[in-house]
Amino acid sequence: QVQLVESGGGLVQNGGSLRLSCAASGRTFSLYAAGWFRQVPGKEREFVAAMRWNGGMRTYADSVKGRFTIARDNAKNTVYLQMNSLNPDDTDVYYCAADRAVVARASNQYDYWGQGTQVTVSL
């Protein structure tokens, strides 16, 4: 089993930045990919970014490309999502996910999920 714990969400002004963290524990050696998704209640979970667990092969949603960066700290077993130039449309609950087989944009491909962290961008 793998446990994922997100942190770093909060309230930020339009144009501001936040960095989300996702700390992984457990059988992390079995992981192939990490991803970030976001969701507004009542809507589908939306892909944000993903990468291979050991680095490389990064992919982003068009809506965040050039503003968000996914990265990993091997020593800390932590995946980050650096979010710059935030706007109110980025307001969501953000979820970290991990998968054992593929770097994917579909949420149903992921095996493990964190509890989510709220990001709110004010005007």
XYZ file of C-alpha atoms in Angstrom:
123
model
C 0.000 0.000 0.000
C 0.977 3.618 -0.572
C -0.172 6.618 1.422
C -0.247 10.142 -0.044
C -0.620 13.296 2.032
C -1.045 16.694 0.377
C -0.261 20.053 1.903
C 0.296 23.635 0.825
C -3.163 24.735 -0.220
C -4.672 28.011 0.905
C -6.004 31.394 -0.123
C -4.022 33.479 -2.600
C -4.717 36.625 -4.598
C -5.155 36.717 -8.346
C -1.721 36.472 -9.980
C -0.123 34.881 -6.925
C 1.703 31.578 -6.426
C 1.390 28.484 -4.284
C 3.360 25.266 -4.017
C 1.520 22.056 -3.211
C 3.361 19.093 -1.726
C 2.475 15.408 -1.813
C 4.414 13.208 0.601
C 4.389 9.502 -0.225
C 5.004 6.641 2.183
C 4.699 2.887 2.125
C 5.569 0.773 -0.939
C 6.736 3.706 -3.024
C 9.215 1.516 -4.903
C 6.216 0.090 -6.772
C 5.159 3.442 -8.191
C 5.554 4.443 -11.843
C 3.823 7.803 -12.058
C 2.556 10.726 -10.003
C -0.199 13.104 -10.982
C -2.153 16.102 -9.817
C -5.873 16.525 -10.405
C -8.420 19.095 -9.316
C -12.133 18.996 -8.714
C -15.013 21.282 -7.944
C -17.880 19.533 -6.103
C -20.377 18.166 -8.609
C -17.905 18.167 -11.494
C -15.562 15.579 -12.988
C -12.045 15.353 -11.585
C -9.807 17.287 -13.983
C -6.265 16.367 -14.958
C -3.618 18.986 -14.135
C -0.149 17.446 -14.479
C 1.707 14.129 -14.300
C 5.213 12.753 -14.423
C 7.141 9.534 -14.069
C 7.826 8.739 -10.426
C 11.588 8.619 -10.958
C 11.584 11.840 -12.979
C 11.002 12.876 -16.543
C 8.072 12.532 -18.955
C 6.122 15.491 -17.665
C 2.741 16.317 -19.159
C 0.340 19.169 -18.425
C -3.216 20.196 -19.114
C -3.394 23.019 -21.657
C -5.065 25.249 -19.076
C -2.002 25.199 -16.797
C 0.874 24.796 -19.273
C 3.499 27.481 -18.732
C 2.108 28.366 -15.290
C 2.338 25.118 -13.290
C 5.326 22.830 -12.824
C 5.338 19.288 -11.450
C 8.552 18.115 -9.819
C 9.834 15.491 -7.405
C 12.336 15.393 -4.572
C 13.772 11.865 -4.535
C 15.304 12.183 -1.087
C 12.009 13.248 0.488
C 9.740 10.993 -1.612
C 7.651 14.069 -2.270
C 6.003 15.392 -5.425
C 5.370 19.106 -5.816
C 3.079 21.256 -7.909
C 4.401 24.788 -8.259
C 1.536 27.031 -9.338
C 2.260 30.522 -10.655
C 0.058 33.238 -12.176
C -2.972 31.813 -10.413
C -6.420 33.071 -11.353
C -9.909 32.459 -9.921
C -10.522 29.652 -12.441
C -7.813 27.682 -10.623
C -9.933 27.567 -7.460
C -10.492 23.865 -6.705
C -9.648 21.025 -4.390
C -6.335 19.621 -5.619
C -5.552 15.917 -5.337
C -2.286 14.064 -5.593
C -2.381 10.611 -7.180
C 0.056 7.782 -7.863
C 0.004 4.871 -10.250
C 1.958 1.632 -10.659
C 1.841 1.283 -14.431
C 1.492 4.379 -16.619
C 1.722 8.174 -16.808
C -1.902 8.957 -17.530
C -4.329 11.857 -17.815
C -7.344 9.753 -16.862
C -8.115 9.714 -13.158
C -9.342 6.113 -13.275
C -5.803 4.972 -14.165
C -4.469 5.950 -10.742
C -4.254 3.510 -7.860
C -3.652 5.802 -4.895
C -5.064 9.180 -3.893
C -4.446 11.786 -1.260
C -7.166 13.489 0.728
C -7.082 16.743 -1.243
C -6.101 20.298 -0.401
C -8.182 23.405 -1.091
C -6.788 26.172 -3.285
C -8.767 29.409 -3.440
C -7.777 32.322 -5.678
C -9.436 35.649 -4.932
C -9.814 38.647 -7.230
